[in-house]
Amino acid sequence: MPGRPFSLTTPIYYVNDVPHIGHAYTTVAADVLARWRRLLGDDVFFLTGTDEHGLKVQRSAEAKGITPKEMVDRTAPAFRRAWDELDISYDDFIRTTEPRHHRAVQDFLQRVYDAGDIELGTYEGLYCVACEAYYTEDELVGGNCPVHGRPVEHVVEENYFFKLSRYGDRLLEHYARHPDAVQPDYRMNEVLGFIRQGLHDFSMSRTSITWGVPLPWDPAHVAYVWFDALFNYCTAMGYGEDPARFDRFWPVDYHLIGKDILRFHAVYWPAMLMSAGLAPPKHVFAHGWLLVGGEKMSKTKLNQIAPSDLVADFGVDGFRYHFMVDQRFGPDGDFSYEAMVTRYNADLANNFGNLANRVLNMAVNYLGGVVPDERADGVLVDAAARAYTQMEAHMERLDFAGAFGSVWELIRATNAYIEERQPWALNKAGDAKATAAVLGDCLEALRIVALLSSPVIPRAAAELWRRLGLPGRPQDARLPAAAAWGGLPAGARLDKGAPLFPRKEA
Ligand code: MSP
């Protein structure tokens, strides 16, 4: 029987940029959540992809003397490669230039038009090409785009407008009924504040560019890139093509985004959906920025870091672990290489790696490398149960640092247990039963550590699983049953192996 449906998305990334650790941050978080929900037995649909239309792409292509299509075909694969390198377990990778998306967007546009929410007008305003968004004079910072710090362009054109101004009350009602629809709660306050100020209609078509989806009733216009981009989520869930699948996964459970695109996702998008008679997303979670030297990464500041550079030093698991645990998922946080080395050594090389090494070595030396029958069923029974319960509560709130913090508590408890019970002394004293019982507990704890850490460090978790003589992979196990004490079968052969996380020199 398929499990409960659970759908989640990352933003679709602009292809004129190359993947950097900011993009990877959202994507890894989504992957950890997807893997967690699969462990819980859910039928997960995890979507990512690339945003390939718009003025920025058209201009970069012109500058290079190639067609926009050639340009996106060259650059889009970099994102797929980056996510494959980071073990991102996406179920679909959508590109907005795919025919399935054109069809779906056109159908959607027509529905909104037929609902009477799209009208022709003249637009005169200040446009930031990097954001693909209009700004008002007072939103600018020092006359420049508040996000990119770059000059905006003065634009006058005949445009179609989406009547967002009609949706203020409906959005407020919706959010009153679903107070956790925007998370964390301070982002909800921001959204409510913005809606209460009064919403303005926004321009949703362009005649100045051709690189986009033409409006079905007036093909001289192409849809504004955000109008087309947001709909990727519905296209990929089967809108128009597979109604049963669409009903199963829509409304989406979680859109994970950075705070820079909150308004698009929590104001424009639900209004657009309401207009077409579709349900708004269940949850939008906006995390903060990952800063480098206190600043947001950008091409112009040349402070972008490619994920592969860090993977070369810390491995895929080391990369994933750092970004999920180093800072709370919500506020801004600063990246530093030194802090990454420190955390890697402390949490992965010392705590996780040493515990695995220590226990497996003792089990090989004292127990002949076979999982014993005996258990002491001591303090670790409660510690393991607590790790699971706390992890689950943290994951419910997308508090990844808290969730893995709970797993690392179990690691610390197991290390403390070893210090206290001293299996080497028990072995020396010839107490074979007690040695086996204490190590039996530790091996059992390691199994639970491998299982619960598998969403964030899938490779090391799978390797530890194998060394414990367990069949299959941790991701094939099902929670909560698999986290219960006593799941490690006696008699399995252990394999001590090389250190899972070799120490790094600072
Ligand atoms: N194409 C739009 C999104 C359309 S979604 C329907 C877009 N693309 S983007 O390439 O600029 O990616 C923005 C997203 O990348 C952010 O919302 C965030 O998820 C991630 N990040 C980019 N830089 C980031 C940081 N410096 N820190 C954290 N996340 C960052 O906007």
Coordinates of C-alpha atoms and ligand atoms in Angstrom, one line a residue:
M1 CA 0.0 0.0 0.0
P2 CA 1.5 3.4 -0.9
G3 CA 2.1 5.6 2.2
R4 CA 0.6 9.0 2.9
P5 CA 1.5 11.4 0.1
F6 CA 4.1 14.1 1.0
S7 CA 5.3 16.6 -1.6
L8 CA 8.1 19.1 -1.3
T9 CA 9.9 21.5 -3.5
T10 CA 13.0 23.6 -3.8
P11 CA 12.9 26.9 -5.7
I12 CA 13.8 26.3 -9.4
Y13 CA 17.2 28.0 -9.9
Y14 CA 18.1 30.5 -12.5
V15 CA 20.4 28.9 -15.1
N16 CA 22.4 32.0 -15.8
D17 CA 24.2 31.4 -12.5
V18 CA 26.3 28.4 -11.5
P19 CA 25.3 26.4 -8.4
H20 CA 26.8 27.7 -5.2
I21 CA 26.5 26.7 -1.6
G22 CA 23.5 29.0 -1.2
H23 CA 21.5 27.0 -3.7
A24 CA 22.9 23.8 -2.2
Y25 CA 21.7 24.9 1.2
T26 CA 18.0 24.8 0.3
T27 CA 18.4 21.7 -1.8
V28 CA 20.2 19.7 0.9
A29 CA 17.6 20.7 3.4
A30 CA 14.8 19.5 1.1
D31 CA 16.7 16.3 0.5
V32 CA 17.0 15.7 4.3
L33 CA 13.3 16.3 4.7
A34 CA 12.5 14.0 1.8
R35 CA 14.7 11.2 3.1
W36 CA 13.1 11.6 6.6
R37 CA 9.6 11.4 5.3
R38 CA 10.5 8.3 3.2
L39 CA 11.8 6.7 6.4
L40 CA 8.4 7.4 8.0
G41 CA 6.9 5.4 5.1
D42 CA 5.4 8.4 3.2
D43 CA 5.0 8.4 -0.5
V44 CA 7.3 11.3 -1.2
F45 CA 7.4 13.5 -4.3
F46 CA 10.5 15.7 -4.1
L47 CA 10.9 18.3 -6.9
T48 CA 13.6 20.5 -8.0
G49 CA 14.6 22.1 -11.3
T50 CA 15.7 25.1 -13.2
D51 CA 14.0 28.4 -14.2
E52 CA 15.0 29.1 -17.8
H53 CA 12.9 32.0 -19.2
G54 CA 13.2 35.7 -18.8
L55 CA 15.1 38.8 -19.8
K56 CA 18.3 37.8 -18.0
V57 CA 18.7 34.6 -20.0
Q58 CA 17.7 36.3 -23.3
R59 CA 20.3 39.0 -22.7
S60 CA 23.1 36.7 -21.7
A61 CA 22.4 34.6 -24.8
E62 CA 22.5 37.7 -27.0
A63 CA 25.8 38.8 -25.5
K64 CA 27.2 35.3 -26.3
G65 CA 25.7 35.3 -29.8
I66 CA 23.7 32.2 -29.2
T67 CA 20.0 31.4 -29.0
P68 CA 18.4 31.4 -25.5
K69 CA 17.7 27.7 -26.0
E70 CA 21.3 26.9 -26.7
M71 CA 22.3 28.9 -23.7
V72 CA 20.0 27.1 -21.3
D73 CA 20.8 23.7 -22.7
R74 CA 24.4 24.5 -21.9
T75 CA 23.9 25.8 -18.4
A76 CA 21.0 23.8 -16.9
P77 CA 22.9 20.5 -16.6
A78 CA 25.3 22.1 -14.1
F79 CA 22.5 22.0 -11.5
R80 CA 21.6 18.4 -12.1
R81 CA 25.3 17.5 -11.8
A82 CA 25.7 19.5 -8.6
W83 CA 22.6 17.8 -7.1
D84 CA 23.7 14.3 -8.2
E85 CA 27.1 15.0 -6.7
L86 CA 25.5 15.8 -3.3
D87 CA 23.3 12.7 -3.4
I88 CA 20.1 14.7 -3.7
S89 CA 17.3 12.2 -4.1
Y90 CA 14.9 14.3 -6.2
D91 CA 12.0 12.5 -7.8
D92 CA 11.7 15.0 -10.7
F93 CA 13.9 17.7 -12.1
I94 CA 11.8 20.2 -14.1
R95 CA 13.1 22.6 -16.6
T96 CA 10.6 25.4 -17.5
T97 CA 11.5 25.1 -21.2
E98 CA 10.1 21.6 -21.4
P99 CA 6.9 21.2 -23.6
R100 CA 5.0 19.7 -20.6
H101 CA 5.5 23.0 -18.8
H102 CA 4.5 25.2 -21.7
R103 CA 1.2 23.3 -22.1
A104 CA 0.4 23.5 -18.4
V105 CA 1.3 27.2 -18.0
Q106 CA -0.9 28.1 -21.0
D107 CA -3.8 26.2 -19.6
F108 CA -3.3 27.9 -16.2
L109 CA -3.0 31.4 -17.8
Q110 CA -6.3 30.8 -19.7
R111 CA -8.0 29.8 -16.4
V112 CA -6.9 33.0 -14.7
Y113 CA -7.8 35.1 -17.7
D114 CA -11.3 33.4 -17.9
A115 CA -11.7 34.1 -14.2
G116 CA -11.4 37.8 -15.1
D117 CA -8.3 38.4 -13.1
I118 CA -6.1 39.5 -15.9
E119 CA -6.5 42.9 -17.6
L120 CA -4.6 45.0 -20.1
G121 CA -2.9 48.2 -18.8
T122 CA 0.2 50.3 -19.2
Y123 CA 3.1 49.8 -17.0
E124 CA 5.7 52.3 -16.1
G125 CA 8.2 51.3 -13.5
L126 CA 11.6 50.4 -12.2
Y127 CA 12.8 46.9 -13.1
C128 CA 15.6 44.9 -11.7
V129 CA 16.7 42.4 -14.3
A130 CA 18.6 40.3 -11.8
C131 CA 15.4 39.8 -9.7
E132 CA 13.1 39.9 -12.6
A133 CA 10.9 42.1 -10.5
Y134 CA 9.6 45.7 -10.4
Y135 CA 10.3 48.0 -7.5
T136 CA 8.8 51.2 -6.3
E137 CA 11.0 54.2 -5.7
D138 CA 10.9 53.8 -1.9
E139 CA 11.8 50.1 -2.0
L140 CA 15.2 51.0 -3.6
V141 CA 18.3 51.3 -1.4
G142 CA 20.5 54.2 -2.5
G143 CA 18.6 54.2 -5.8
N144 CA 19.6 50.6 -6.4
C145 CA 17.9 47.2 -6.2
P146 CA 17.5 46.3 -2.5
V147 CA 18.6 42.7 -3.2
H148 CA 21.4 43.1 -5.7
G149 CA 22.5 46.6 -5.1
R150 CA 22.5 47.2 -8.8
P151 CA 20.9 50.0 -10.8
V152 CA 17.3 49.3 -11.9
E153 CA 15.9 50.1 -15.3
H154 CA 13.1 52.5 -16.2
V155 CA 10.5 50.5 -18.2
V156 CA 7.3 51.6 -20.0
E157 CA 5.2 49.0 -21.7
E158 CA 1.7 47.8 -22.4
N159 CA 1.2 44.8 -20.1
Y160 CA -1.4 42.6 -18.8
F161 CA -2.0 42.9 -15.1
F162 CA -2.9 40.3 -12.6
K163 CA -5.6 41.7 -10.2
L164 CA -3.7 40.9 -7.0
S165 CA -5.6 43.8 -5.3
R166 CA -8.7 41.7 -5.2
Y167 CA -7.1 39.0 -3.1
G168 CA -6.0 40.8 0.1
D169 CA -9.0 39.7 2.2
R170 CA -9.0 36.2 0.9
L171 CA -5.3 35.8 1.6
L172 CA -5.8 37.2 5.1
E173 CA -8.7 34.8 5.7
H174 CA -6.7 31.9 4.4
Y175 CA -3.8 32.7 6.7
A176 CA -6.1 33.2 9.7
R177 CA -7.4 29.7 9.1
H178 CA -3.9 28.3 8.5
P179 CA -1.5 30.2 10.9
D180 CA 1.4 27.8 10.2
A181 CA 1.1 28.1 6.4
V182 CA 4.1 30.4 6.4
Q183 CA 7.1 29.5 8.6
P184 CA 9.0 30.5 10.7
D185 CA 6.3 32.6 12.4
Y186 CA 8.3 35.8 12.0
R187 CA 8.0 35.3 8.2
M188 CA 4.3 34.9 8.6
N189 CA 4.2 38.3 10.4
E190 CA 6.1 39.8 7.5
V191 CA 3.7 38.4 5.0
L192 CA 0.6 39.6 6.9
G193 CA 2.2 43.1 7.3
F194 CA 2.7 43.2 3.5
I195 CA -0.8 42.2 2.7
R196 CA -2.3 44.6 5.2
Q197 CA -0.5 47.5 3.6
G198 CA -2.8 46.9 0.6
L199 CA -1.9 44.8 -2.5
H200 CA -1.3 46.3 -5.9
D201 CA -2.0 44.6 -9.2
F202 CA 1.2 43.4 -10.9
S203 CA 2.2 43.2 -14.4
M204 CA 2.3 39.7 -15.7
S205 CA 3.2 39.9 -19.3
R206 CA 6.0 41.4 -21.5
T207 CA 6.1 42.4 -25.1
S208 CA 9.8 43.5 -24.9
I209 CA 11.0 40.0 -24.8
T210 CA 10.3 36.8 -26.7
W211 CA 11.9 34.2 -24.4
G212 CA 9.0 32.9 -22.5
V213 CA 5.5 31.3 -22.7
P214 CA 3.2 33.2 -25.0
L215 CA -0.2 34.2 -23.6
P216 CA -2.8 32.0 -25.3
W217 CA -5.2 34.8 -26.1
D218 CA -2.6 37.4 -27.1
P219 CA 0.7 35.7 -28.3
A220 CA 2.4 39.0 -28.8
H221 CA 2.9 38.9 -25.1
V222 CA 4.9 36.3 -23.1
A223 CA 4.1 35.5 -19.5
Y224 CA 6.2 37.3 -16.9
V225 CA 8.9 34.9 -15.9
W226 CA 7.6 34.5 -12.3
F227 CA 4.1 33.7 -13.5
D228 CA 5.6 30.9 -15.5
A229 CA 8.2 29.8 -12.9
L230 CA 5.9 29.4 -10.0
F231 CA 3.6 27.1 -12.0
N232 CA 6.5 24.6 -12.4
Y233 CA 5.3 23.1 -9.1
C234 CA 1.9 22.2 -10.5
T235 CA 3.2 21.0 -13.9
A236 CA 5.5 18.5 -12.2
M237 CA 2.8 17.2 -9.9
G238 CA 0.8 16.3 -13.0
Y239 CA -1.5 19.3 -13.6
G240 CA -3.4 18.7 -16.8
E241 CA -1.7 15.5 -17.7
D242 CA -2.3 13.2 -14.7
P243 CA -5.2 14.5 -12.6
A244 CA -5.0 11.6 -10.2
R245 CA -1.4 12.3 -9.4
F246 CA -2.1 16.0 -9.2
D247 CA -4.8 15.5 -6.6
R248 CA -2.6 13.2 -4.7
F249 CA 0.3 15.6 -4.3
W250 CA -1.3 19.0 -4.6
P251 CA -1.6 21.2 -2.5
V252 CA 2.1 20.8 -1.9
D253 CA 3.2 20.0 1.7
Y254 CA 6.3 22.2 1.7
H255 CA 7.8 24.8 -0.5
L256 CA 11.3 25.4 0.8
I257 CA 12.7 28.8 -0.2
G258 CA 15.1 31.5 0.8
K259 CA 13.6 34.6 2.4
D260 CA 14.4 36.6 -0.8
I261 CA 11.5 35.0 -2.6
L262 CA 9.0 34.9 0.2
R263 CA 6.6 37.5 -1.3
F264 CA 6.3 35.6 -4.6
H265 CA 5.5 32.4 -2.8
A266 CA 3.3 33.6 0.1
V267 CA 1.4 36.4 -1.6
Y268 CA 1.4 36.3 -5.4
W269 CA 1.4 32.5 -5.7
P270 CA -1.5 31.7 -3.4
A271 CA -3.6 34.5 -5.1
M272 CA -2.8 33.1 -8.5
L273 CA -3.8 29.7 -7.5
M274 CA -7.0 30.9 -5.9
S275 CA -7.9 32.7 -9.1
A276 CA -7.6 29.5 -11.1
G277 CA -9.6 27.6 -8.5
L278 CA -6.6 25.7 -7.2
A279 CA -5.6 25.2 -3.5
P280 CA -2.7 27.3 -2.1
P281 CA 0.4 25.5 -0.7
K282 CA 0.0 23.9 2.7
H283 CA 3.4 25.3 4.0
V284 CA 6.0 27.8 2.7
F285 CA 9.2 27.7 4.8
A286 CA 11.6 30.6 4.2
H287 CA 15.0 30.2 5.5
G288 CA 17.6 32.9 5.9
W289 CA 20.7 33.6 3.8
L290 CA 23.9 31.9 4.0
L291 CA 26.5 34.7 4.2
V292 CA 30.1 34.6 3.3
G293 CA 32.2 37.2 5.3
G294 CA 28.9 38.7 6.4
E295 CA 27.6 39.3 2.8
K296 CA 25.2 37.4 0.5
M297 CA 27.0 35.5 -2.2
S298 CA 26.9 37.0 -5.6
K299 CA 28.5 36.8 -9.0
T300 CA 29.6 40.5 -8.9
K301 CA 31.2 40.2 -5.4
L302 CA 33.0 37.0 -6.5
N303 CA 32.4 35.4 -3.1
Q304 CA 30.5 32.4 -4.4
I305 CA 31.6 29.0 -3.2
A306 CA 31.0 26.0 -5.4
P307 CA 29.7 22.9 -3.5
S308 CA 32.2 20.7 -5.3
D309 CA 35.1 22.7 -3.7
L310 CA 33.9 21.8 -0.2
V311 CA 33.0 18.2 -1.2
A312 CA 36.6 17.7 -2.3
D313 CA 37.7 18.5 1.3
F314 CA 34.9 17.2 3.4
G315 CA 33.1 14.6 1.3
V316 CA 29.5 14.6 0.4
D317 CA 28.3 13.7 4.0
G318 CA 30.7 16.2 5.5
F319 CA 29.2 18.9 3.3
R320 CA 25.6 18.0 4.0
Y321 CA 26.1 17.6 7.7
H322 CA 27.8 21.0 8.1
F323 CA 25.0 23.0 6.5
M324 CA 22.2 21.2 8.3
V325 CA 23.7 21.5 11.7
D326 CA 25.9 24.6 11.8
Q327 CA 23.1 27.0 12.0
R328 CA 19.4 27.0 12.7
F329 CA 17.2 26.6 9.6
G330 CA 15.5 30.0 9.6
P331 CA 17.8 32.9 10.5
D332 CA 20.8 34.1 8.4
G333 CA 24.1 32.4 9.1
D334 CA 27.7 33.0 8.2
F335 CA 29.7 30.4 6.5
S336 CA 33.3 29.9 7.5
Y337 CA 35.8 27.3 6.4
E338 CA 37.5 27.2 9.8
A339 CA 34.2 26.5 11.6
M340 CA 33.5 23.7 9.1
V341 CA 36.9 22.0 9.9
T342 CA 36.2 22.3 13.6
R343 CA 32.7 20.9 13.4
Y344 CA 33.7 18.1 11.1
N345 CA 36.5 17.0 13.5
A346 CA 34.3 17.3 16.6
D347 CA 31.1 15.8 15.4
L348 CA 32.0 13.5 12.5
A349 CA 35.6 12.4 13.0
N350 CA 35.5 12.3 16.9
N351 CA 32.0 11.6 18.0
F352 CA 30.4 9.6 15.2
G353 CA 33.6 8.1 13.6
N354 CA 35.4 7.2 16.9
L355 CA 32.3 5.7 18.4
A356 CA 31.8 3.4 15.4
N357 CA 35.5 2.5 15.4
R358 CA 35.8 1.9 19.1
V359 CA 32.7 -0.3 19.3
L360 CA 33.5 -2.3 16.2
N361 CA 37.1 -2.8 17.2
M362 CA 36.1 -4.1 20.6
A363 CA 33.5 -6.3 19.2
V364 CA 36.0 -7.8 16.8
N365 CA 38.6 -8.3 19.5
Y366 CA 36.5 -9.5 22.3
L367 CA 33.5 -11.1 20.6
G368 CA 35.1 -12.6 17.5
G369 CA 33.4 -10.1 15.2
V370 CA 29.9 -11.5 15.7
V371 CA 26.9 -9.7 17.1
P372 CA 26.3 -11.3 20.5
D373 CA 23.0 -12.5 21.9
E374 CA 23.5 -10.7 25.2
R375 CA 22.2 -7.2 26.0
A376 CA 22.5 -5.3 29.2
D377 CA 19.5 -3.3 28.3
G378 CA 20.9 -0.4 30.3
V379 CA 20.7 3.4 30.1
L380 CA 21.0 3.3 26.4
V381 CA 17.5 2.0 26.0
D382 CA 16.0 5.2 27.2
A383 CA 18.7 7.3 25.5
A384 CA 17.8 5.7 22.1
A385 CA 14.0 6.2 22.6
R386 CA 14.6 9.8 23.6
A387 CA 16.8 10.4 20.5
Y388 CA 14.0 9.2 18.2
T389 CA 11.2 11.1 20.0
Q390 CA 13.2 14.4 20.1
M391 CA 14.3 14.0 16.5
E392 CA 10.8 13.5 15.3
A393 CA 9.6 16.6 17.2
H394 CA 12.4 18.7 15.7
M395 CA 11.8 17.4 12.2
E396 CA 8.1 18.3 12.4
R397 CA 9.3 21.9 12.7
L398 CA 12.1 21.6 10.1
D399 CA 14.6 22.2 12.9
F400 CA 17.4 20.1 11.3
A401 CA 20.1 21.3 13.7
G402 CA 17.9 20.2 16.7
A403 CA 17.0 16.9 15.0
F404 CA 20.6 15.8 14.5
G405 CA 21.6 17.3 17.8
S406 CA 19.3 14.7 19.3
V407 CA 21.0 11.9 17.4
W408 CA 24.4 13.2 18.5
E409 CA 23.1 13.0 22.1
L410 CA 22.7 9.3 21.7
I411 CA 26.3 9.1 20.4
R412 CA 27.5 11.0 23.4
A413 CA 25.5 8.8 25.7
T414 CA 27.0 5.7 24.1
N415 CA 30.5 7.1 24.5
A416 CA 29.8 7.9 28.2
Y417 CA 28.3 4.4 28.7
I418 CA 31.5 2.8 27.4
E419 CA 33.6 5.0 29.8
E420 CA 31.5 3.9 32.7
R421 CA 31.2 0.2 32.0
Q422 CA 34.8 -0.2 30.6
P423 CA 34.2 -3.3 28.4
W424 CA 38.0 -3.7 28.1
A425 CA 38.2 -4.2 31.9
L426 CA 35.3 -6.7 31.8
N427 CA 37.1 -8.6 29.1
K428 CA 40.3 -8.6 31.0
A429 CA 38.6 -9.9 34.1
G430 CA 37.3 -12.7 32.0
D431 CA 33.6 -11.7 32.3
A432 CA 32.6 -12.7 28.8
K433 CA 28.8 -12.4 29.4
A434 CA 29.1 -8.8 30.8
T435 CA 31.5 -7.8 28.0
A436 CA 29.1 -9.1 25.4
A437 CA 26.1 -7.5 27.1
V438 CA 27.7 -4.0 27.2
L439 CA 29.0 -4.2 23.6
G440 CA 25.6 -5.6 22.5
D441 CA 24.0 -2.4 23.8
C442 CA 26.6 -0.3 22.0
L443 CA 26.1 -2.1 18.7
E444 CA 22.4 -1.7 19.1
A445 CA 22.8 2.0 19.7
L446 CA 25.1 2.3 16.7
R447 CA 22.3 0.7 14.6
I448 CA 19.9 3.4 15.7
V449 CA 22.5 6.1 15.1
A450 CA 23.0 4.8 11.6
L451 CA 19.3 4.8 10.9
L452 CA 18.5 8.2 12.3
S453 CA 21.5 9.9 10.8
S454 CA 20.9 8.5 7.4
P455 CA 18.9 11.4 6.1
V456 CA 21.8 13.8 6.6
I457 CA 24.9 11.5 6.1
P458 CA 23.5 8.8 3.8
R459 CA 26.9 7.4 2.7
A460 CA 28.4 6.9 6.2
A461 CA 25.1 5.7 7.6
A462 CA 24.9 3.0 4.9
E463 CA 28.5 2.0 5.4
L464 CA 28.0 1.7 9.2
W465 CA 24.8 -0.3 8.6
R466 CA 26.8 -2.7 6.4
R467 CA 29.6 -3.0 9.0
L468 CA 27.0 -3.9 11.6
G469 CA 26.1 -6.9 9.4
L470 CA 22.6 -5.5 8.6
P471 CA 20.9 -6.4 5.3
G472 CA 19.8 -3.8 2.8
R473 CA 20.3 -0.1 3.5
P474 CA 19.1 2.2 6.3
Q475 CA 16.8 4.0 3.9
D476 CA 14.8 0.8 3.4
A477 CA 13.9 0.6 7.1
R478 CA 10.6 2.0 8.3
L479 CA 10.1 4.3 11.3
P480 CA 9.0 4.2 14.0
A481 CA 9.4 0.4 14.2
A482 CA 13.0 0.3 13.0
A483 CA 14.1 2.7 15.8
A484 CA 12.8 0.4 18.5
W485 CA 15.5 -1.1 20.7
G486 CA 16.4 -4.7 19.9
G487 CA 16.4 -4.7 16.1
L488 CA 20.0 -5.9 15.7
P489 CA 20.0 -9.6 14.9
A490 CA 22.5 -11.7 16.9
G491 CA 25.0 -13.8 14.9
A492 CA 25.6 -11.2 12.1
R493 CA 29.2 -10.7 11.1
L494 CA 30.8 -7.4 11.9
D495 CA 33.3 -5.5 9.8
K496 CA 35.5 -2.9 11.5
G497 CA 36.7 -1.1 8.4
A498 CA 38.7 2.1 8.0
P499 CA 37.7 5.4 9.8
L500 CA 34.4 6.7 8.4
F501 CA 35.5 10.4 8.7
P502 CA 39.3 10.8 8.7
R503 CA 40.4 13.8 10.8
K504 CA 41.2 17.0 9.1
E505 CA 44.1 19.2 9.9
A506 CA 43.0 22.8 10.6
Ligands
MSP1 N1 14.3 31.3 -10.1 C1 13.9 32.0 -8.9 C2 13.0 31.1 -8.1 C3 11.8 30.6 -8.8 S1 10.9 29.5 -7.8 C4 9.4 29.3 -8.6 C5 15.1 32.3 -8.1 N2 16.2 31.6 -8.4 S2 17.7 31.7 -7.7 O1 18.6 30.9 -8.5 O2 18.0 33.1 -7.6 O3 17.6 31.0 -6.4 C6 17.0 31.6 -5.3 C7 17.1 30.6 -4.1 O4 18.4 30.0 -4.0 C8 16.8 31.2 -2.8 O5 15.5 31.4 -2.5 C9 17.5 30.2 -1.9 O6 16.6 29.1 -1.8 C10 18.7 29.9 -2.6 N3 19.8 30.8 -2.3 C11 20.5 31.5 -3.2 N4 21.5 32.2 -2.5 C12 21.4 31.9 -1.2 C13 22.1 32.2 -0.1 N5 23.2 33.1 -0.1 N6 21.8 31.7 1.1 C14 20.7 30.8 1.2 N7 20.0 30.5 0.1 C15 20.3 31.0 -1.1 O7 15.1 33.1 -7.2

